[in-house]
Short mmCIF file of C-alpha atoms and ligand atoms in Angstrom, two decimals:
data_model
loop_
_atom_site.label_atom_id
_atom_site.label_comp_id
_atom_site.label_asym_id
_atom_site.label_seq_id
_atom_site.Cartn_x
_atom_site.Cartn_y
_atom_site.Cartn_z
CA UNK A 1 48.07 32.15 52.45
CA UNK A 2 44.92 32.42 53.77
CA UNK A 3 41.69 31.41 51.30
CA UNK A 4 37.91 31.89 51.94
CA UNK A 5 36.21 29.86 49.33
CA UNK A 6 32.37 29.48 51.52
CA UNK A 7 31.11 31.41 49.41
CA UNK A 8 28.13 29.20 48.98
CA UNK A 9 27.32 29.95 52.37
CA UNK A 10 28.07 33.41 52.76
CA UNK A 11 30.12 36.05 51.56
CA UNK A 12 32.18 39.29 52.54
CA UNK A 13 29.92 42.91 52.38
CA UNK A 14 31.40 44.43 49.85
CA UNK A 15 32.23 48.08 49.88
CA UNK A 16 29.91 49.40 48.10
CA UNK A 17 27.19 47.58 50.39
CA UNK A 18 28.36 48.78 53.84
CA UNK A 19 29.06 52.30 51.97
CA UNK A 20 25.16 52.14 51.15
CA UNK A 21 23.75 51.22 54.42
CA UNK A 22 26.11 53.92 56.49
CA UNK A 23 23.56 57.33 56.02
CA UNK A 24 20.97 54.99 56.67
CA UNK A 25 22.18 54.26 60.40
CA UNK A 26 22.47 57.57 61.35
CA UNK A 27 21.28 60.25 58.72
CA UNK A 28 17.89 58.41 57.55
CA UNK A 29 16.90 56.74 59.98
CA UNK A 30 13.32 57.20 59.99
CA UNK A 31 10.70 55.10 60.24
CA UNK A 32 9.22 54.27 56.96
CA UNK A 33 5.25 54.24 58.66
CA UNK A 34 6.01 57.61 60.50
CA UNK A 35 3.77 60.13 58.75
CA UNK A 36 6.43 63.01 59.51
CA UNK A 37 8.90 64.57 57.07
CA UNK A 38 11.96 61.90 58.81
CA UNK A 39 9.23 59.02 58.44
CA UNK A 40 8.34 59.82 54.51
CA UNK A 41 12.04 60.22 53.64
CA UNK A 42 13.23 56.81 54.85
CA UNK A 43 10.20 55.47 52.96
CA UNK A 44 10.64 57.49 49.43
CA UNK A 45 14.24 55.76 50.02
CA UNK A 46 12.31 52.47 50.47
CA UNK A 47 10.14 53.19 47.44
CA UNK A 48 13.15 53.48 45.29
CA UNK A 49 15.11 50.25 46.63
CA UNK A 50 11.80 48.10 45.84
CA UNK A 51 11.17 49.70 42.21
CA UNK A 52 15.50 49.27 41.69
CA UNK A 53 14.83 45.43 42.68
CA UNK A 54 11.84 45.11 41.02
CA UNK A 55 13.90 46.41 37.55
CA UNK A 56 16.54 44.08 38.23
CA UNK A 57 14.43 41.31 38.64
CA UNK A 58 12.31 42.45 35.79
CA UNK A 59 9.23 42.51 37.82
CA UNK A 60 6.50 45.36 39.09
CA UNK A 61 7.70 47.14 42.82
CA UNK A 62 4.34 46.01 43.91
CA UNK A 63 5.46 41.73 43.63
CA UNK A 64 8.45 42.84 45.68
CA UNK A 65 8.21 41.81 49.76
CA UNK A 66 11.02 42.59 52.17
CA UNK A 67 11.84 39.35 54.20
CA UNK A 68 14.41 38.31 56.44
CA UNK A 69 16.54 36.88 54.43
CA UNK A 70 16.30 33.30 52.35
CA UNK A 71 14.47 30.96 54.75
CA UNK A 72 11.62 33.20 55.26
CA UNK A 73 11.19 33.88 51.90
CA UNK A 74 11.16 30.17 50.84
CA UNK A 75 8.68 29.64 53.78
CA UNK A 76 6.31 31.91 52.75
CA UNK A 77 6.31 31.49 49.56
CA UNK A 78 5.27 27.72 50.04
CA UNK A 79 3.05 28.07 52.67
CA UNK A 80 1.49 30.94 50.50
CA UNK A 81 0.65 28.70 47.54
CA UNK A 82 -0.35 25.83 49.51
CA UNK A 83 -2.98 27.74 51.49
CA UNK A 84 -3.76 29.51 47.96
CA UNK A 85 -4.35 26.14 46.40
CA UNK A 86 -6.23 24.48 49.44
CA UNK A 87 -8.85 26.74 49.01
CA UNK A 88 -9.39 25.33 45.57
CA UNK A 89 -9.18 21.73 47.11
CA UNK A 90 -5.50 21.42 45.59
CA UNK A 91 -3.03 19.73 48.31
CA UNK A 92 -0.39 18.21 46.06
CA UNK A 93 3.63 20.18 45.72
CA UNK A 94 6.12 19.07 43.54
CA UNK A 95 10.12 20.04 44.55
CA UNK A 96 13.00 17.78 44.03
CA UNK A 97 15.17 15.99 46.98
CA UNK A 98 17.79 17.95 46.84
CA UNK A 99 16.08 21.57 47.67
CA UNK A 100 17.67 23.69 50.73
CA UNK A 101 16.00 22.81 53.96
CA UNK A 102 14.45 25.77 54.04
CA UNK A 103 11.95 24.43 51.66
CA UNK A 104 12.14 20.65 52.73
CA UNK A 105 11.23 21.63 56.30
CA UNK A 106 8.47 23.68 55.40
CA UNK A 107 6.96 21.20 53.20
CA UNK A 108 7.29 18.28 55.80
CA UNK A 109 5.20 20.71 58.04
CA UNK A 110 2.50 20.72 54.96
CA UNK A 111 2.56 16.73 54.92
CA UNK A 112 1.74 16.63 58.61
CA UNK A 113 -1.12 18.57 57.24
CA UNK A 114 -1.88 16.48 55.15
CA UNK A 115 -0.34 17.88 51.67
CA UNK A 116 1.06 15.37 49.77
CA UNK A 117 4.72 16.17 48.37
CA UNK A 118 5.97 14.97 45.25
CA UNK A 119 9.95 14.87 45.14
CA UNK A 120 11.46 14.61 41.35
CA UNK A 121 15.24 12.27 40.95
CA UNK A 122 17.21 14.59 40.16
CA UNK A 123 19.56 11.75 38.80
CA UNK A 124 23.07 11.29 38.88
CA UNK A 125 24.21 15.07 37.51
CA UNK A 126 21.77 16.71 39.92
CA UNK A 127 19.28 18.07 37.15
CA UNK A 128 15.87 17.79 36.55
CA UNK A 129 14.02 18.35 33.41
CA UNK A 130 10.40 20.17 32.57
CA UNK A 131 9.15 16.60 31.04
CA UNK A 132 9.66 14.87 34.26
CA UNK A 133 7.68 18.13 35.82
CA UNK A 134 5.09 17.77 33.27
CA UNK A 135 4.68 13.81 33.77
CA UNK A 136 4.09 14.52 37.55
CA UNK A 137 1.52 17.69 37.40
CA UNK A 138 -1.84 16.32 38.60
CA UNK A 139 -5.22 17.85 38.93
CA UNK A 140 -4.71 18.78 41.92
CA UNK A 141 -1.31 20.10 41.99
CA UNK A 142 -1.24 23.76 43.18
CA UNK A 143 2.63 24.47 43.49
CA UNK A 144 5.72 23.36 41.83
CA UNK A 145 8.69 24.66 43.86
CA UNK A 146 12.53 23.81 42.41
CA UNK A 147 15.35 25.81 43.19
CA UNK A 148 17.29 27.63 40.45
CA UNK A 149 20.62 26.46 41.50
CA UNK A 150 21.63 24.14 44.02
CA UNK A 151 23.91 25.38 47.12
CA UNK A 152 25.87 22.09 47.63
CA UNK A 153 27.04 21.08 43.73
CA UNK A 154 25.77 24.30 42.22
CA UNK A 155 23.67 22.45 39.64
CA UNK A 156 21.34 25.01 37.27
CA UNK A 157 17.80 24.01 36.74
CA UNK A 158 15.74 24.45 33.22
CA UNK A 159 13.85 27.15 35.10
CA UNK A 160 12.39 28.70 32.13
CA UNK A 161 11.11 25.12 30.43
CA UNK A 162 9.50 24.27 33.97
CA UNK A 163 8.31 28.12 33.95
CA UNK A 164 6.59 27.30 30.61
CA UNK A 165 5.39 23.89 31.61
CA UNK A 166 3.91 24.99 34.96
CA UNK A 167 1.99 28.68 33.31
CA UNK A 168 0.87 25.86 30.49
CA UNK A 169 -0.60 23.83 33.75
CA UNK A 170 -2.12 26.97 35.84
CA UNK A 171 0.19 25.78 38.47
CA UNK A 172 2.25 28.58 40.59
CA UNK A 173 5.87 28.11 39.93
CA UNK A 174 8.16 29.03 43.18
CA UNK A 175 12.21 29.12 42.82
CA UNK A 176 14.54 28.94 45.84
CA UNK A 177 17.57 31.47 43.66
CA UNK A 178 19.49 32.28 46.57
CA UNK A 179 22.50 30.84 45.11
CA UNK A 180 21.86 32.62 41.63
CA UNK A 181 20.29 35.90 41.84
CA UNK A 182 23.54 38.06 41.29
CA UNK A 183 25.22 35.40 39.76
CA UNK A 184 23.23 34.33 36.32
CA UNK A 185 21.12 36.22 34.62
CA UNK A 186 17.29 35.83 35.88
CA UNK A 187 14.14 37.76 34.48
CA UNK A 188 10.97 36.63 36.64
CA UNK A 189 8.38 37.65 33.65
CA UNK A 190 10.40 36.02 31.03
CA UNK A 191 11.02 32.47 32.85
CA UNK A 192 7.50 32.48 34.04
CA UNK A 193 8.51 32.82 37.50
CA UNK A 194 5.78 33.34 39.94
CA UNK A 195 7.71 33.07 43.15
CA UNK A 196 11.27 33.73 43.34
CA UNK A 197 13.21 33.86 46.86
CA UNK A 198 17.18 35.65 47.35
CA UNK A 199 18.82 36.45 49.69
CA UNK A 200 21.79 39.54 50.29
CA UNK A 201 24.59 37.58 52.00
CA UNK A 202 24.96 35.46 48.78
CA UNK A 203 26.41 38.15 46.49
CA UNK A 204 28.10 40.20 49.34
CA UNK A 205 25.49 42.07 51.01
CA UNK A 206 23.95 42.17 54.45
CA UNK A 207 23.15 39.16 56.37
CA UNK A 208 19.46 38.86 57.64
CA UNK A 209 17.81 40.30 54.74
CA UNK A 210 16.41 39.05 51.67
CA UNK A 211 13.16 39.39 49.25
CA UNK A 212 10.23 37.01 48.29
CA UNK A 213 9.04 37.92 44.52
CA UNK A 214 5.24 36.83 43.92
CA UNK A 215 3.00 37.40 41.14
CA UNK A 216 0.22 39.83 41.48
CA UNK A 217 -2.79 37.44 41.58
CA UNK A 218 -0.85 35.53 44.35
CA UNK A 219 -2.34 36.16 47.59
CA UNK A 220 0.28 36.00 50.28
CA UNK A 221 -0.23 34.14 53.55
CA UNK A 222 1.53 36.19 56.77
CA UNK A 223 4.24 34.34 58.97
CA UNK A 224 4.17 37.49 60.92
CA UNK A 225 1.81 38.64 62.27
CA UNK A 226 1.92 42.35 63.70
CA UNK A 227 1.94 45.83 61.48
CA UNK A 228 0.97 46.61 57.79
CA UNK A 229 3.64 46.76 56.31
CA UNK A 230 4.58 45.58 53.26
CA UNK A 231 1.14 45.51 52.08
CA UNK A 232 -0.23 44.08 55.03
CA UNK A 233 1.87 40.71 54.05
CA UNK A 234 4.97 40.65 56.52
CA UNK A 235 4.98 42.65 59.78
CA UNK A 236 7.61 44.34 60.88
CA UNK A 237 9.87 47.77 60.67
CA UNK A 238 11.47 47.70 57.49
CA UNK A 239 15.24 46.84 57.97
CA UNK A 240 16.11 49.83 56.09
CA UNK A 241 19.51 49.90 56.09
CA UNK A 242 19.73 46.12 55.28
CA UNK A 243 17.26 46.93 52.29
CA UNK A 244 19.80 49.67 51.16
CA UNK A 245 23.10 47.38 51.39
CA UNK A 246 21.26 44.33 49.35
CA UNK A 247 20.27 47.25 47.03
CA UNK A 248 23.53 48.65 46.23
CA UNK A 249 25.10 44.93 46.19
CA UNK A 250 22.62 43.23 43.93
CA UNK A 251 22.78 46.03 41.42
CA UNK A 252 26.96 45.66 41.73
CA UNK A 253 26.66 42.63 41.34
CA UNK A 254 24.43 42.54 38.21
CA UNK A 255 26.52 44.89 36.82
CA UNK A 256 28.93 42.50 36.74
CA UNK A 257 27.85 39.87 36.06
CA UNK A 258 29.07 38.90 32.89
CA UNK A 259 32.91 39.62 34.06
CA UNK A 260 32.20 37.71 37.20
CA UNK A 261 31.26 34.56 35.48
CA UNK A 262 33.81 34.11 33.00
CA UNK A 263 36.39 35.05 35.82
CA UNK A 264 35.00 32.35 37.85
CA UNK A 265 34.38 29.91 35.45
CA UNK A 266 37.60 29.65 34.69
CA UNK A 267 38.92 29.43 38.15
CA UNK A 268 36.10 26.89 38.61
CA UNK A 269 37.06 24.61 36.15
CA UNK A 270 41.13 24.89 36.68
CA UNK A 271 40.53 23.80 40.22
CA UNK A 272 38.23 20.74 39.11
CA UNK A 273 41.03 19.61 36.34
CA UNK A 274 43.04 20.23 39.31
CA UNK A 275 41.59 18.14 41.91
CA UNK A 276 40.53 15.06 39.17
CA UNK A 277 44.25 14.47 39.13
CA UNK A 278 43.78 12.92 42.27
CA UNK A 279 43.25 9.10 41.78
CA UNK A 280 39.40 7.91 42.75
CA UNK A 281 38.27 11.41 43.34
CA UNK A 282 34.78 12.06 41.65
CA UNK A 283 32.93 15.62 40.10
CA UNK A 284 29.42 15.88 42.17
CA UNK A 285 27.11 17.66 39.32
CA UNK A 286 26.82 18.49 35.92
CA UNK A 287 30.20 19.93 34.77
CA UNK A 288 28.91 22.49 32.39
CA UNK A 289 24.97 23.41 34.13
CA UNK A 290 26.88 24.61 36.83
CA UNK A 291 27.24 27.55 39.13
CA UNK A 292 30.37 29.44 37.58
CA UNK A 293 31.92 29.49 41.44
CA UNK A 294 30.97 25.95 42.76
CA UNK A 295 33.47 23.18 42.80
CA UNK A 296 32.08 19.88 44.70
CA UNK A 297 33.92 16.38 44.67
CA UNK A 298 34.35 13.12 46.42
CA UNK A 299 37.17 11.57 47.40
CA UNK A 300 37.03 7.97 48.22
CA UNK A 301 38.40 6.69 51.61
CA UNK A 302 38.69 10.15 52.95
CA UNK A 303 36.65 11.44 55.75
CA UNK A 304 35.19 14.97 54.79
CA UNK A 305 35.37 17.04 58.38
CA UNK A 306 39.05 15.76 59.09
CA UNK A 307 39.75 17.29 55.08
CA UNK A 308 38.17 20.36 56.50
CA UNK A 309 39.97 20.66 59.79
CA UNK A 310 43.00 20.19 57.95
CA UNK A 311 42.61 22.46 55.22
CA UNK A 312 41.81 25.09 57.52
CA UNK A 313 45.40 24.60 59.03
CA UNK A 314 46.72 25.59 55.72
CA UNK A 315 44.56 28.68 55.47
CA UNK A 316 41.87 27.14 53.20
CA UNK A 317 38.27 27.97 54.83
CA UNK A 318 35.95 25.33 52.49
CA UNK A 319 33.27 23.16 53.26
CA UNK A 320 32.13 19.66 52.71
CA UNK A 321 28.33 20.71 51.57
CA UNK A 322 27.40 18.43 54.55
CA UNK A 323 25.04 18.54 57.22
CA UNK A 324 27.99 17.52 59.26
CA UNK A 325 28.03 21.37 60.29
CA UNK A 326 25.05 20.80 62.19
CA UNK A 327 26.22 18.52 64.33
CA UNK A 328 25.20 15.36 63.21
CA UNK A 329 26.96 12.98 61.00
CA UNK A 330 24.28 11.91 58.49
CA UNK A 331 25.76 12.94 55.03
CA UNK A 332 24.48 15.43 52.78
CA UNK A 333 21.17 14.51 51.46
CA UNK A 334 22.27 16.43 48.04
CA UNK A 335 24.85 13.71 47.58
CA UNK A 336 22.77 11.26 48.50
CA UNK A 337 19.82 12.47 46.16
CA UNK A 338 22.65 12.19 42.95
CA UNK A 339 23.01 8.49 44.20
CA UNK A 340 26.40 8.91 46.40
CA UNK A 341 26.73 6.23 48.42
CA UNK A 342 26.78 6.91 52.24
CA UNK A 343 30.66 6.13 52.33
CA UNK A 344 31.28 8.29 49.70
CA UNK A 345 29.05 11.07 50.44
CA UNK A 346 31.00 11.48 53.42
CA UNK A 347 34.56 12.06 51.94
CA UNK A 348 33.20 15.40 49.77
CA UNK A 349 34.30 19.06 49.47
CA UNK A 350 32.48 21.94 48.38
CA UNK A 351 34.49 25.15 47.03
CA UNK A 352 32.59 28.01 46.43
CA UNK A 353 34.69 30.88 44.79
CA UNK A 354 34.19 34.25 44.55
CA UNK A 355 35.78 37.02 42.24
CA UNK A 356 37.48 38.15 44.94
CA UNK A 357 40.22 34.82 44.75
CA UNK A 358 42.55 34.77 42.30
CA UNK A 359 44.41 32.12 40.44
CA UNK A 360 47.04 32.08 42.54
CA UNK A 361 45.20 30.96 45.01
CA UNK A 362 43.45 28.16 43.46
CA UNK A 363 46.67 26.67 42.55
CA UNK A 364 47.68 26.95 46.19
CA UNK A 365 44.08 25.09 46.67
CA UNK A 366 44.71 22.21 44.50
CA UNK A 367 48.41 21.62 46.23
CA UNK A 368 47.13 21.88 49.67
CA UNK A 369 44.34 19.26 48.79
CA UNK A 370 46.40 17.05 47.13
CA UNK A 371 48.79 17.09 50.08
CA UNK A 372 45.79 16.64 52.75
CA UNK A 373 44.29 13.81 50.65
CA UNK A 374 47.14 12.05 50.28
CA UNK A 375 47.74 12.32 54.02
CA UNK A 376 44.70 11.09 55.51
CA UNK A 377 44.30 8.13 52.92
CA UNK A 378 47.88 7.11 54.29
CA UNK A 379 46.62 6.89 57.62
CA UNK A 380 43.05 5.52 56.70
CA UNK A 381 42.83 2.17 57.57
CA UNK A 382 39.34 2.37 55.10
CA UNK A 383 42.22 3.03 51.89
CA UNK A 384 44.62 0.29 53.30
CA UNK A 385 41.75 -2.26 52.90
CA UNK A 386 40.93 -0.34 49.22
CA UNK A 387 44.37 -1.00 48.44
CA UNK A 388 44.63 -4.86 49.29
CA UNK A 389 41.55 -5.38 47.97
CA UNK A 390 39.99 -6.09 50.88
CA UNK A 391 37.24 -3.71 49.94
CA UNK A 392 35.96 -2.96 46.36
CA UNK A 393 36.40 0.96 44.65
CA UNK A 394 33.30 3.27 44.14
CA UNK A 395 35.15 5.56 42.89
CA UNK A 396 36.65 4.40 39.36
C1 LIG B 1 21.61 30.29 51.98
C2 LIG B 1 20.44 29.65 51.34
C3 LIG B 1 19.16 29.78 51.88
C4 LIG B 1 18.90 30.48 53.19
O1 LIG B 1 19.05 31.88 53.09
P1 LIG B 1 19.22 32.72 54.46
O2 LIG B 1 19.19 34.14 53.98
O3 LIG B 1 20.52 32.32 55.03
O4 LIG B 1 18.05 32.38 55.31
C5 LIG B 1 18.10 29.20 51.22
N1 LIG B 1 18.29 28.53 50.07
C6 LIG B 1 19.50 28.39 49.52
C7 LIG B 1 19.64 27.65 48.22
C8 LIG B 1 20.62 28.93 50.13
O5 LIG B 1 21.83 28.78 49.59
#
């Protein structure tokens, strides 16, 4: 059996996506700034791609910019802010510890400046609440930034209580939902959303694509420089058939979205029962205020990239949630932000489902991690000392 459960860090195009972006290769292929008839139709197609993302999002087609995907999105949008607040002599952010890099990068880069960066605990079930928000809005705070769900244990935020707390404040509210838009339900007006980033390859559309919501009112900084499009704001020909795929795919998506989640959920929380069963393994996040396709656990005295390796033998393409994928061996700073210990943190695996699997499959998953577990711990000098007592349990 063969069973791709990444789908936290990317999926399959779907059909209906690569259908989508075909006529758009060859038929209109245009470019959108061309004044001529085969310039104006790719952009009336453009038109009606913003205005369909715009309704999905529940949002104007004007507060819709075309990006490359999530990371520029989440860039902009923070630099954005922070150069939007500076000018008012505001230099303080507030994000949490465990946001995407994508964000923790960028705001680094702002410290260097000379920014100073709140980040909120988000405790031991990877959650944060609007109080603790509130409690650390200053004066001088010009951007909150929390992402809607995390990527690693697929934690959901209180968006809309932080949306309410930060409008209350005057404070520009920016959410990383690259792991939710498509997923949960999200409406940008209703949540008090100001920035919002997503990107396509999360709910099965093109890589290398993606869109950065911002409130009218919010004046956008460039991190391209070049042409005028997208209202002057991000240089660059519009990707069109990219644009077309995440079109068709987000509204597929949305569509079913309801179906999805219940399917999922219930795959999601078979394969947790599942996996508890084995003895000192550990659920990383809230069970419940959790993506419906994200499974994430530790398993003590097991080393997460050998799990991996193994499970791929047996046709099981997961993922520990690491940054061991970058090449170095630190642990994930998610699972150290929910207070894993480095020893643990190191022995964790992420599934991330889609509605594709079926529950065949995750029964084949729980037997082929069972087996793996059970194989390395024998050969783990770590679990021989566990078992003498040579070492203590962190795992219960
Ligand atoms: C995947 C991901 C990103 C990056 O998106 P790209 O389109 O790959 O640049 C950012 N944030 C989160 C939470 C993600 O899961």
């Amino acid at each position: 059996m063969k069973v791709y459960v990444d789908n936290a860090a990317t999926t399959k195009m779907s059909k209906v996506a690569i259908n989508a972006m075909l006529p758009y290769m060859d038929k209109v292929y245009g470019n959108p700034s061309s004044l001529h008839s085969v310039g104006q139709e790719a952009a009336e197609n453009l038109n009606v791609a913003r205005q369909t993302i715009a309704d999905i999002l529940g949002c104007e087609a004007r507060e819709i910019t075309f990006t490359s995907g999530g990371s520029e999105a989440d860039n902009q949008a923070i630099v954005s802010a922070a150069r939007f607040g500076e000018r008012k002599g505001k230099k303080h952010i507030i994000s949490t510890a465990f946001e995407h890099h994508a964000v923790l990068h960028t705001l680094a880069k702002l410290e260097k400046e000379g920014f100073e960066v709140t980040l909120l605990d988000v405790g031991e079930k990877g959650l944060v609440t609007a109080k603790q928000v509130a409690e650390n809005i200053r004066p001088d705070t010009c951007l909150v930034t929390i992402m809607y769900a995390n990527n690693e244990i697929g934690t959901i935020q209180p968006i809309s209580e932080i949306g309410e707390v930060c409008k209350e404040r005057g404070v520009i509210f920016h959410t990383d939902a690259v792991q939710a838009v498509g997923h949960i339900h999200i409406n940008v007006k209703e949540q008090n959303i100001d920035m919002l980033s997503l990107s396509a390859h999360k709910f099965h559309g093109p890589k290398g694509i993606g869109v950065l919501y911002s409130r009218k009112g919010i004046m956008l900084t460039n991190i391209i420089e070049g042409g005028a499009q997208e209202r002057g704001k991000r240089a660059g020909t519009e990707n069109i058939p990219a644009i077309m795929g995440m079109v068709a795919a987000l509204k597929d998506a949305n569509d079913h979205i309801d179906d999805n989640g219940k399917k999922l959920t219930a795959m999601r929380d078979r394969l947790i029962e599942g996996l508890l069963e084995i003895p000192h393994s550990i659920l990383n996040g809230d069970g419940e205020k959790r993506l419906p396709g994200n499974v994430n656990l530790c398993f003590e005295g097991v080393e997460g990239e050998s799990l991996l390796l193994l499970l791929d033998d047996k046709g099981v393409y997961a993922s520990s949630g690491s940054a061991c994928t970058s090449g170095s061996l630190d642990p994930s700073h998610v699972l150290l932000a929910i207070g894993r210990p480095h020893e643990v943190a190191h022995g964790s695996l992420r599934l991330s489902l889609s509605e594709e699997n079926t529950s065949e499959e995750v029964e084949y998953i729980i037997k082929a991690v069972k087996e793996v577990v059970e194989y390395l711990r024998g050969i783990s000098p770590v679990w021989r000392d566990l078992q003498n007592g040579k070492r203590e349990y962190v795992i219960g």
